[in-house]
CSV table of C-alpha atoms and ligand atoms in Angstrom, one decimal:
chain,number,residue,atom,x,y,z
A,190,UNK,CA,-28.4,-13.0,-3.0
A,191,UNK,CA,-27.7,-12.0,0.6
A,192,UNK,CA,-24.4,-10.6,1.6
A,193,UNK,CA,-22.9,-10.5,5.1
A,194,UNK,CA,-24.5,-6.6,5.4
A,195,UNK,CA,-23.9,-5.5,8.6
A,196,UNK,CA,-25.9,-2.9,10.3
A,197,UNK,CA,-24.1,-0.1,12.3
A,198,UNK,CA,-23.3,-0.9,15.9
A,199,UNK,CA,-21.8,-4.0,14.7
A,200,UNK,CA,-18.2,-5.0,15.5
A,201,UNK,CA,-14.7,-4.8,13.1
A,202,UNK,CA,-11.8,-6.5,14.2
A,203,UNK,CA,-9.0,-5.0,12.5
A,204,UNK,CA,-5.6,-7.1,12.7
A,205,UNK,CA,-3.0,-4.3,12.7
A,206,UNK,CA,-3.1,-1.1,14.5
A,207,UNK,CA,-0.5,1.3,12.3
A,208,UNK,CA,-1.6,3.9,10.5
A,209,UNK,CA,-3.5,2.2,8.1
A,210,UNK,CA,-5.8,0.6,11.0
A,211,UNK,CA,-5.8,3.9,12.9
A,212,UNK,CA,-8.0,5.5,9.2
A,213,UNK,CA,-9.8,2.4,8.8
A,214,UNK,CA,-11.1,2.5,12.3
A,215,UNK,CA,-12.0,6.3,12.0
A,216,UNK,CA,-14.1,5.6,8.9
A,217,UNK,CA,-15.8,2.4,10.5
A,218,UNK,CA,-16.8,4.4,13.6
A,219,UNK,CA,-18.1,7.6,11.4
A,220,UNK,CA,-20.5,5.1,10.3
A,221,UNK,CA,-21.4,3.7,13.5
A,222,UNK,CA,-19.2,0.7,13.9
A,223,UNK,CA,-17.3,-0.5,16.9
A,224,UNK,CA,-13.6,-0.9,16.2
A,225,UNK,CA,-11.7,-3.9,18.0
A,226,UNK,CA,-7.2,-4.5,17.0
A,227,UNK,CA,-5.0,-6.2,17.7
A,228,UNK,CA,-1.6,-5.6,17.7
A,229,UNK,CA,1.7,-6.5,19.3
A,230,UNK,CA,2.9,-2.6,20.0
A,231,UNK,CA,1.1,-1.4,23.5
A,232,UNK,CA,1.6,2.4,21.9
A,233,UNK,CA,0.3,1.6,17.9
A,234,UNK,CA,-1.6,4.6,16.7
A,235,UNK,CA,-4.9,2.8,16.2
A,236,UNK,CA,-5.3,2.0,20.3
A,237,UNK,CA,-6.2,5.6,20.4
A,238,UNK,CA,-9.3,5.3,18.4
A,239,UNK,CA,-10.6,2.2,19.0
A,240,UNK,CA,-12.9,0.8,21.4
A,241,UNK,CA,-11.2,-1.8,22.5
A,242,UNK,CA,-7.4,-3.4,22.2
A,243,UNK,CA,-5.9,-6.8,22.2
A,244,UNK,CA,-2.2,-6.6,23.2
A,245,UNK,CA,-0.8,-9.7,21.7
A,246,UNK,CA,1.8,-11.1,18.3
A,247,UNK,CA,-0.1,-11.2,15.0
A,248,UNK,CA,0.2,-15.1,14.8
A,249,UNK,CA,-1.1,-15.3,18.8
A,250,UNK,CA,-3.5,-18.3,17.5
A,251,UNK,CA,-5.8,-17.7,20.8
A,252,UNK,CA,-5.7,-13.9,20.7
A,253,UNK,CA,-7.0,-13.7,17.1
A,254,UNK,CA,-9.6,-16.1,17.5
A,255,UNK,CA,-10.6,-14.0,20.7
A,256,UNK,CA,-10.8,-11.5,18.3
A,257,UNK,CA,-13.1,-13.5,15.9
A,258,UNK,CA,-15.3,-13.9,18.4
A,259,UNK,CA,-16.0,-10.4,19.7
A,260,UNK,CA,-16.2,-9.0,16.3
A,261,UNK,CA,-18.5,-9.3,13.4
A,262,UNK,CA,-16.4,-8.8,10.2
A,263,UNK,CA,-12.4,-9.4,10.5
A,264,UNK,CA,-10.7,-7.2,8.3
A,265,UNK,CA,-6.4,-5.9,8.5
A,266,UNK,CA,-4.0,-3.3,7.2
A,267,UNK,CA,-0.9,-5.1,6.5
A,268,UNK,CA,0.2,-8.1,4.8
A,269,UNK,CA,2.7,-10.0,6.4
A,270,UNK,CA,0.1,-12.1,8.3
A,271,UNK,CA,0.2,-15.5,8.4
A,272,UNK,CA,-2.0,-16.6,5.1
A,273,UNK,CA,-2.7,-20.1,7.1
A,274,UNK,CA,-3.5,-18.5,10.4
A,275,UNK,CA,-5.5,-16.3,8.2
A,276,UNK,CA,-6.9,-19.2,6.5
A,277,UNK,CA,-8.0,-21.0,9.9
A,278,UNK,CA,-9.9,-17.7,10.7
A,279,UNK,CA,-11.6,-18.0,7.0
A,280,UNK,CA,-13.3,-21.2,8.3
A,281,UNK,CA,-14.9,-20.0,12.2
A,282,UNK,CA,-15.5,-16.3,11.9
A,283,UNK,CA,-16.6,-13.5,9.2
A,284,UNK,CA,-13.5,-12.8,6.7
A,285,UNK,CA,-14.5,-11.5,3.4
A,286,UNK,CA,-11.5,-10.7,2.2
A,287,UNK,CA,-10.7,-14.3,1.9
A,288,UNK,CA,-6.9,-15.7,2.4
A,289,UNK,CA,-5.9,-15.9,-0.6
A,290,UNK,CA,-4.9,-12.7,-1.7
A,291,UNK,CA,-2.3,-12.9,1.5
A,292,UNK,CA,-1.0,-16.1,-0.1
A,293,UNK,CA,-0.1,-15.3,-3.1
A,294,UNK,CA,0.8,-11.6,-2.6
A,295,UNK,CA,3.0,-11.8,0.6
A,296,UNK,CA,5.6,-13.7,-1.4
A,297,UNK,CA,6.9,-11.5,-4.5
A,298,UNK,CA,7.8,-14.5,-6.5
A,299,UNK,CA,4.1,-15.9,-6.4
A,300,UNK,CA,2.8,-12.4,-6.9
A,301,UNK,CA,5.2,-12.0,-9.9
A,302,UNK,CA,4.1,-15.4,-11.4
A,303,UNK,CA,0.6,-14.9,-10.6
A,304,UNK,CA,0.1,-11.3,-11.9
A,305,UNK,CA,1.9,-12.9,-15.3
A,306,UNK,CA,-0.4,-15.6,-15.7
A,307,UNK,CA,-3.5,-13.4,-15.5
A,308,UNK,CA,-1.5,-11.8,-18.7
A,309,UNK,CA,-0.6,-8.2,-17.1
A,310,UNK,CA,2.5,-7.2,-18.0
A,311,UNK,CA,5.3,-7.4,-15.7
A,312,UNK,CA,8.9,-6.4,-15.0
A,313,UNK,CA,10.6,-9.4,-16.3
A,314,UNK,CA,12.0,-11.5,-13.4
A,315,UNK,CA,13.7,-14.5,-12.3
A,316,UNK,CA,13.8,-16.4,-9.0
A,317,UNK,CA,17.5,-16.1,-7.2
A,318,UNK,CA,18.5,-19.2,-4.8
A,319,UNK,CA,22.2,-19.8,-6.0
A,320,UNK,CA,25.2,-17.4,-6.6
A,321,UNK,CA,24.7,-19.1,-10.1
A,322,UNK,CA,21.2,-17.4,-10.5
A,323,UNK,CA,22.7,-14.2,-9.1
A,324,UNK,CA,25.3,-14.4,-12.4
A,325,UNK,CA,22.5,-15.6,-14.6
A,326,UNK,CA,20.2,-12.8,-14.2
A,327,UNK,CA,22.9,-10.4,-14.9
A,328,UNK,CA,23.0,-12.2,-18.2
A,329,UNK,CA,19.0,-12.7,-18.6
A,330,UNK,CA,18.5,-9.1,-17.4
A,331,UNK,CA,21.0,-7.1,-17.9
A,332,UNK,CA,23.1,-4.7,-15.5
A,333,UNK,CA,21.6,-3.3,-13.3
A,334,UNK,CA,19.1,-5.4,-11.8
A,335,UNK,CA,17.2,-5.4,-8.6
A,336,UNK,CA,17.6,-8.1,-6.2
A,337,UNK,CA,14.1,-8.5,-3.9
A,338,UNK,CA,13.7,-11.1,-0.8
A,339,UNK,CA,10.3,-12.9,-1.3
A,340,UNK,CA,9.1,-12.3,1.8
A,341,UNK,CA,8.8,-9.2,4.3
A,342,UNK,CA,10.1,-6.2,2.4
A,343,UNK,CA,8.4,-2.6,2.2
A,344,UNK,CA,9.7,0.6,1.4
A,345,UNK,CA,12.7,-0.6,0.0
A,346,UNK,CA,13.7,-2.9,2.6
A,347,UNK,CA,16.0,-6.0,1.6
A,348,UNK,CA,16.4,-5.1,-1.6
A,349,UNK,CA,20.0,-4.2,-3.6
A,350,UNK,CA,20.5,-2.9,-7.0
A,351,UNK,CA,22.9,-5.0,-8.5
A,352,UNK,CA,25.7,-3.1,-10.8
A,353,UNK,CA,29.2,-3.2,-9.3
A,354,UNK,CA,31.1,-5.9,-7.4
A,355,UNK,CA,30.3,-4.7,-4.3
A,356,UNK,CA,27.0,-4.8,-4.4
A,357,UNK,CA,27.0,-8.3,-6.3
A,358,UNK,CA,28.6,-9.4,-2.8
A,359,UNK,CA,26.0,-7.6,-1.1
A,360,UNK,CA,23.1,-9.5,-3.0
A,361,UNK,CA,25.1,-12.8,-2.1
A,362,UNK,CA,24.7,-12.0,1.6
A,363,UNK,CA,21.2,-10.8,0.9
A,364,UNK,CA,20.2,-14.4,-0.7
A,365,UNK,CA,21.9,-16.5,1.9
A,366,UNK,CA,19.6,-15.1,4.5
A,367,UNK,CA,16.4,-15.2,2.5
A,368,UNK,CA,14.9,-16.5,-0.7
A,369,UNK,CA,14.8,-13.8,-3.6
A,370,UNK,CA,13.7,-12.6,-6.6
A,371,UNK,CA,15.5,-10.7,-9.4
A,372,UNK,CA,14.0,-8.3,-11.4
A,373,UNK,CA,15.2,-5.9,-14.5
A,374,UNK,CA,16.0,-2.2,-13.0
A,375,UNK,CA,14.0,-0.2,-15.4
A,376,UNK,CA,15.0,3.6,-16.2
A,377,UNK,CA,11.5,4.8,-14.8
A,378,UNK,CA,9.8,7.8,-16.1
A,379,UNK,CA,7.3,7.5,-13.9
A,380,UNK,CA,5.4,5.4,-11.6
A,381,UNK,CA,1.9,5.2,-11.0
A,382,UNK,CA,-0.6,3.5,-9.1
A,383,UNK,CA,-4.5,2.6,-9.2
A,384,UNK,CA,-6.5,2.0,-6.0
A,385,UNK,CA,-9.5,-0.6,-6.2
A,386,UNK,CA,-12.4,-1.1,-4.1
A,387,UNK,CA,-14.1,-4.6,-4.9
A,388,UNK,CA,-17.3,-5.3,-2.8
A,389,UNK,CA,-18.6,-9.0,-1.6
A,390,UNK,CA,-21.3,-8.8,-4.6
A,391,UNK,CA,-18.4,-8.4,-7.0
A,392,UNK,CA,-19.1,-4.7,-8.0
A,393,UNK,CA,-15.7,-3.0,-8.3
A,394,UNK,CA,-15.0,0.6,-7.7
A,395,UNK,CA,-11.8,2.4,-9.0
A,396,UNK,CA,-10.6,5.5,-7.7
A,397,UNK,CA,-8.5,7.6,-10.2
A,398,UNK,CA,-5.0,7.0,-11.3
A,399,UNK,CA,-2.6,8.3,-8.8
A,400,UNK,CA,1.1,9.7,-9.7
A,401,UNK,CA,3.8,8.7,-7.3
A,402,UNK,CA,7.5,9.7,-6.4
A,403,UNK,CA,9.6,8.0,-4.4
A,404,UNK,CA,12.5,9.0,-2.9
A,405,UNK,CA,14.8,6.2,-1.3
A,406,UNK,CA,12.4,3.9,-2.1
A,407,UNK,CA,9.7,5.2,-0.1
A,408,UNK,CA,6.9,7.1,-1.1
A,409,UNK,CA,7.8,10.7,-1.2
A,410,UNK,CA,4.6,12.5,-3.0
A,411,UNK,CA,1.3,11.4,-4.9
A,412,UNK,CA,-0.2,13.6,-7.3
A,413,UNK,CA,-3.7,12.9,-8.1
A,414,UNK,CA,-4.8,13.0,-11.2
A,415,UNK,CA,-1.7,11.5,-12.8
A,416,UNK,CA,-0.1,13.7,-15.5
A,417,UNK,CA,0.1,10.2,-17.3
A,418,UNK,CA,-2.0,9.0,-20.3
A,419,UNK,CA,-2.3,5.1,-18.7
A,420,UNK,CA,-5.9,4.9,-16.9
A,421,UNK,CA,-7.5,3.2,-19.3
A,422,UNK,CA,-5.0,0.4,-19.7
A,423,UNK,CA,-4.1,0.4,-16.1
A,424,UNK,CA,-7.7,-0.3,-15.1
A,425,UNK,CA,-7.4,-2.8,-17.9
A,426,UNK,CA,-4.8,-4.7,-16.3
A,427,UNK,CA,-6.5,-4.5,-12.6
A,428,UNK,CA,-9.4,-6.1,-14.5
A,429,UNK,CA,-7.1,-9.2,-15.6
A,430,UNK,CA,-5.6,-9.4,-12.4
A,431,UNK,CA,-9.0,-9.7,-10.5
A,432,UNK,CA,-10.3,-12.3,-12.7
A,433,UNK,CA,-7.2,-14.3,-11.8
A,434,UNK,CA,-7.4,-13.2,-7.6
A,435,UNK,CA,-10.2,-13.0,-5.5
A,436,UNK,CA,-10.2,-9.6,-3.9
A,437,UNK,CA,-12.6,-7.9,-0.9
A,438,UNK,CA,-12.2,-4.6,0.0
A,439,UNK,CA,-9.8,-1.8,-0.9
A,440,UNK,CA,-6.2,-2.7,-2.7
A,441,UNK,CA,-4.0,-1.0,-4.7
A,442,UNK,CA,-2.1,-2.3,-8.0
A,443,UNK,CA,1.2,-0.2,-8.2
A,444,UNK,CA,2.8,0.2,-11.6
A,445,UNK,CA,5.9,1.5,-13.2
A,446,UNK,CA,5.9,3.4,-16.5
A,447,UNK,CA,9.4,3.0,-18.3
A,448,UNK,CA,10.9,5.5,-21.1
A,449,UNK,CA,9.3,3.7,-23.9
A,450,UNK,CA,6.1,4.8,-22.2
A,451,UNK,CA,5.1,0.9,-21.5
A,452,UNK,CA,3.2,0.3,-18.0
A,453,UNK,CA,4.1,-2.4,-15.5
A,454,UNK,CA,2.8,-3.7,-12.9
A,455,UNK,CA,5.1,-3.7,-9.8
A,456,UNK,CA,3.1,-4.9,-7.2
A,457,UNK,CA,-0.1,-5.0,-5.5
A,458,UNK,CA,-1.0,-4.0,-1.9
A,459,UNK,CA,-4.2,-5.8,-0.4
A,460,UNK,CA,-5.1,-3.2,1.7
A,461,UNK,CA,-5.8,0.6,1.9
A,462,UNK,CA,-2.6,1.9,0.7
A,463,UNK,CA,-0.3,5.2,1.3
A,464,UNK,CA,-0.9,6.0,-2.3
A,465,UNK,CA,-4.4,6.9,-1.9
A,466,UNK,CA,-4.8,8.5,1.4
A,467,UNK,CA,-5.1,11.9,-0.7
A,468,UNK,CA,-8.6,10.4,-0.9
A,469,UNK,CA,-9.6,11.2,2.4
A,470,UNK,CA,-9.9,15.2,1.6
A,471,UNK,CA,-9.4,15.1,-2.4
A,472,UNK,CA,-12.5,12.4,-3.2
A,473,UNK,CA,-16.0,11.9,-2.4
A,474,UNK,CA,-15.4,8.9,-0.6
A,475,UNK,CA,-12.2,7.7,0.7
A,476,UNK,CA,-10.2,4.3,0.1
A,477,UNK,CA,-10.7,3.6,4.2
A,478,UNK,CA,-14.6,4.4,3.8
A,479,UNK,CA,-14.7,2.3,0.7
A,480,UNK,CA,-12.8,-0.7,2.5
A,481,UNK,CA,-15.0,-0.4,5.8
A,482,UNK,CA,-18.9,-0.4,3.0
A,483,UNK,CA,-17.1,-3.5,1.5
A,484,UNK,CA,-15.7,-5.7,4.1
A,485,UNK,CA,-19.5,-4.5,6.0
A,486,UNK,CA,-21.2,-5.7,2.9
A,487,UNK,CA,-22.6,-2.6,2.0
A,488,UNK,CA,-23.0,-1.1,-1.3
A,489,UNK,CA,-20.3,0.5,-3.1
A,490,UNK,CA,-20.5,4.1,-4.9
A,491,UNK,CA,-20.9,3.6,-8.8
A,492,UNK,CA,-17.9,6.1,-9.2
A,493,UNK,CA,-15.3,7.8,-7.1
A,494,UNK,CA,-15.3,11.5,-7.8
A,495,UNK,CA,-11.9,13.2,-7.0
A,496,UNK,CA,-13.5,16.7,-5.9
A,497,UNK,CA,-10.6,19.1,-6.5
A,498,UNK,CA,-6.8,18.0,-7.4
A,499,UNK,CA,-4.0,17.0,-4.5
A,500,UNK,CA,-1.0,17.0,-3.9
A,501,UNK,CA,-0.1,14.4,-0.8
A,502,UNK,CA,3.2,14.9,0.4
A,503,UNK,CA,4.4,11.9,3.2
A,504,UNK,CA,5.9,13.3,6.3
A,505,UNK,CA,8.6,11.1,8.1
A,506,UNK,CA,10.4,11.2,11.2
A,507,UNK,CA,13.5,13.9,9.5
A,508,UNK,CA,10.1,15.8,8.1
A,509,UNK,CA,8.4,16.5,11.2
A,510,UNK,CA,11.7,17.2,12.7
A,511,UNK,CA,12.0,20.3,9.6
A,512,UNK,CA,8.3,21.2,9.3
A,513,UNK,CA,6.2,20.4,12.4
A,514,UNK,CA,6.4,24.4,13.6
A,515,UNK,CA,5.7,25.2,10.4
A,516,UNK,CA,1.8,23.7,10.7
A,517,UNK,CA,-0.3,25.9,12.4
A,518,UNK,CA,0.9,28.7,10.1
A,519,UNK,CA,-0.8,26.6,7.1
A,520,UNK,CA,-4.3,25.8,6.8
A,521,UNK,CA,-4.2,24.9,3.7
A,522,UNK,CA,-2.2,21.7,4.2
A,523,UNK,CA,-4.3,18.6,5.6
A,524,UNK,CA,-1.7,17.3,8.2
A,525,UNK,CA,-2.4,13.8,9.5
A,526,UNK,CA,-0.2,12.7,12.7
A,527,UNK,CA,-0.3,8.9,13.2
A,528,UNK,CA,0.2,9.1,17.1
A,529,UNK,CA,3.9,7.1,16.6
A,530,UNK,CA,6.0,7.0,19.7
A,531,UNK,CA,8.9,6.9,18.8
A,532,UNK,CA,10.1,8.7,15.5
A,533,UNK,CA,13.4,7.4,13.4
A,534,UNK,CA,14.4,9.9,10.4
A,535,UNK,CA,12.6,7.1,7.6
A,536,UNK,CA,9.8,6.5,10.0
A,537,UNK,CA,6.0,7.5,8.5
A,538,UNK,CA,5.2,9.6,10.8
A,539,UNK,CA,2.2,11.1,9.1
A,540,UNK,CA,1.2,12.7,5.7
A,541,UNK,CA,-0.3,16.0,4.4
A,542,UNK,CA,-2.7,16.4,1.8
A,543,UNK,CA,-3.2,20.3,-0.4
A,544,UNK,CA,-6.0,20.7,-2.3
A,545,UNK,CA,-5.4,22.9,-5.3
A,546,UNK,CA,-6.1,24.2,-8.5
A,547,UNK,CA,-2.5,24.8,-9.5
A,548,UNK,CA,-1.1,21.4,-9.2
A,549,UNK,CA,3.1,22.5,-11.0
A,550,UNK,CA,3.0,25.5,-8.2
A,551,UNK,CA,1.9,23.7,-5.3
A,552,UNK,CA,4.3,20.5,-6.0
A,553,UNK,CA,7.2,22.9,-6.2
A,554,UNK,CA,5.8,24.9,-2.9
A,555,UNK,CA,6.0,21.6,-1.1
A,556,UNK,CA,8.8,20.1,-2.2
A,557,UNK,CA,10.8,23.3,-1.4
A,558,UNK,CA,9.3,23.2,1.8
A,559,UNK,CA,10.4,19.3,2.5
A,560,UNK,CA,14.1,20.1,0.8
A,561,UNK,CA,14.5,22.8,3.9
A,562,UNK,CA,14.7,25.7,0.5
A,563,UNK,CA,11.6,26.9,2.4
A,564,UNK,CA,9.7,28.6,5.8
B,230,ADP,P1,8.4,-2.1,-1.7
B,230,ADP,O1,7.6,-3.3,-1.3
B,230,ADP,O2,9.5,-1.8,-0.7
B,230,ADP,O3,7.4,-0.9,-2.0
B,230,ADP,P2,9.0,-2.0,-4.5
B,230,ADP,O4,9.3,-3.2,-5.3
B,230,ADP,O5,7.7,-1.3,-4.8
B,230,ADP,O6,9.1,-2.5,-3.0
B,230,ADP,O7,10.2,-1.0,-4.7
B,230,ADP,C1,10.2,0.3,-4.1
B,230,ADP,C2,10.6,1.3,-5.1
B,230,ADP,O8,11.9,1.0,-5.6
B,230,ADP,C3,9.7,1.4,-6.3
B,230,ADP,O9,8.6,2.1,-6.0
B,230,ADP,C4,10.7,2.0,-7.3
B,230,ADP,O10,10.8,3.4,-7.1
B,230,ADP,C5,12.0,1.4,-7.0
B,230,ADP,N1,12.1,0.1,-7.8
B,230,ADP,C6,11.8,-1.1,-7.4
B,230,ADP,N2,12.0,-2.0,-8.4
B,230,ADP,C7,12.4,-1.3,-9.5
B,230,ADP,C8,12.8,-1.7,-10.8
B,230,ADP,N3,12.7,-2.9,-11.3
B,230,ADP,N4,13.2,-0.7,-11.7
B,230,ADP,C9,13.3,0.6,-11.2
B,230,ADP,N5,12.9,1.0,-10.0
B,230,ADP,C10,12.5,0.1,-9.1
B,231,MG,MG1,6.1,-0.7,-3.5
């Protein structure tokens, strides 16, 4: 059978130009590729490193099919598209990632009910529209609970933790804007993730089981391997779930492991994901130059080898701010600057990645550093 391989000097339109696009775009054009974007922000990083723009909204109808027809292989870095633009796209122009994936991931209650059906095991969940709901999942669930809008959220963003009156009101206002989810708040001991490469033949690559810490609800640090016993059955349950969704290219299954020791899945990012950028020093290949060989039709490694442990740490806007004069007096830390404009203390900003041998001493180097106890 003949894929869609595409031979170097041909063209990837990537729809999103954050940071995500900006490492894609650097692994496309290390192997030869031209890089087209689009994205609405006239300063996103990946304008830099592209060779050519397209200043316009993600759901400009004419603007992405402008794209589709300068480019060879449409591929993005986000998920909030719109799966019917997307789907529209699907029909005139290379996509190999399909639309699907968007469909049923961008809305958490779909996601929820799909990842279920394929029999992983998830958080248990209910859907909120009614102040009813709101008292009946305190009931099904139990106190606290997490209350999660369907549509749009990321690091933490329109989501309350339900366990006091307040907040109850809080959730009310939440749900009156926007259609929700509520989930059962879990006492975490740890939460984990596995990144995924799955070619157009079908071949599947998985890169190894990543540790994560998040801090406000953002990603904080990953620590690669994961001091966690749960690769086997995590892969397990990223097998279930891709028999149930079609997936191209690189994605990322994000899991929570509670005090019983049991795994969840959380959620699932179709895309590269800031989990495994350690990968770009720490591995063989990275989850960007896996994503650019699949969506390109290429073949796909047999395995990832992670070439020496990491510690990726991310640095935001109030990070910079502390460590930015601290950089040139360490080599030893991989810092990656995503060429934002304007920086807000929550804001990804960048990331840094340490190789080491020594994985307890250089997590508590680090984290010292980024809690200001250090320089
Ligand atoms: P986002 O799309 O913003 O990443 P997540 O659902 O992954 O949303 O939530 C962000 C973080 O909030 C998680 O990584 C975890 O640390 C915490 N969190 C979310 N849901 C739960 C839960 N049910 N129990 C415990 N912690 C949770
Ligand atoms: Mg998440």
């Amino acid at each position: 059978m003949t894929y869609n391989k595409l031979k170097f000097g041909a063209t990837i339109g990537i729809i999103g130009g954050g940071q995500l696009g900006k490492m894609m775009a650097q692994s496309a054009q290390k192997m030869g590729y031209r890089v087209i974007v689009l994205d609405p922000d006239n300063a996103c990083p990946t304008q830099h490193v592209a060779h050519q723009f397209i200043h316009a909204a993600y759901d400009d109808e004419a603007a992405l099919n402008e794209l589709g027809e300068q480019s060879d292989v449409i591929t993005y870095e986000f998920e909030n598209i719109n799966a019917e633009q997307l789907k529209k796209l699907t029909t005139r122009f290379n996509v190999p990632q399909g639309y699907e994936a968007i469909q049923l991931l961008q809305d958490r209650l779909i996601e929820k009910q799909s990842i279920s059906k394929a029999g992983a095991h998830v958080v248990p969940f209910l859907q909120i529209t009614s102040e009813d709901d709101l008292k009946e999942a305190g009931q099904r669930l139990g106190y606290p609970f997490i209350v999660k809008t369907r549509f749009g959220g990321y690091d933490g963003k329109g989501q309350v933790l339900v366990n006091s009156d307040v907040a109850f009101d809080e959730a009310k206002t939440l749900i009156a804007q926007q259609e929700c989810v509520a989930e059962q708040y879990l006492n975490l001991k740890r939460e984990v993730s596995l990144t995924v490469t799955r070619g157009v033949d079908g071949s599947v690559v998985f890169f190894p089981l990543q540790e994560n810490e998040h801090r406000n609800q953002i990603l904080f640090k990953t620590i690669v391997p994961a001091r966690d016993d749960h690769e086997v059955f995590a892969r397990e349950e990223v097998k279930k779930i891709m028999k149930a969704i079609h997936f191209v290219g690189t994605f990322t299954v994000e899991f929570f492991v509670d005090d019983n020791h049991q795994l969840f899945v959380n959620e699932i990012a179709p895309r590269p994901h800031n989990s495994g950028h350690y990968s770009i020093e720490a591995c063989d290949y990275s989850q960007f130059d896996t994503h650019i060989m699949a969506v390109t039709g290429q073949t796909l490694p047999e395995n990832i080898e992670l070439l020496k442990p990491a510690v990726m740490m991310n640095l935001l806007g109030k990070d910079l701010d502390l460590l930015e004069d601290e950089f040139n007096l360490h080599p030893e830390w991989h810092v990656h600057i995503y060429g934002k404009t304007s920086r807000k203390p929550l804001r990804k900003m960048g990331h840094l990645t340490q190789l080491t041998e020594q994985i307890e001493a250089t997590e508590q180097n680090l984290v010292a550093y980024f809690e200001g106890r250090k320089s």
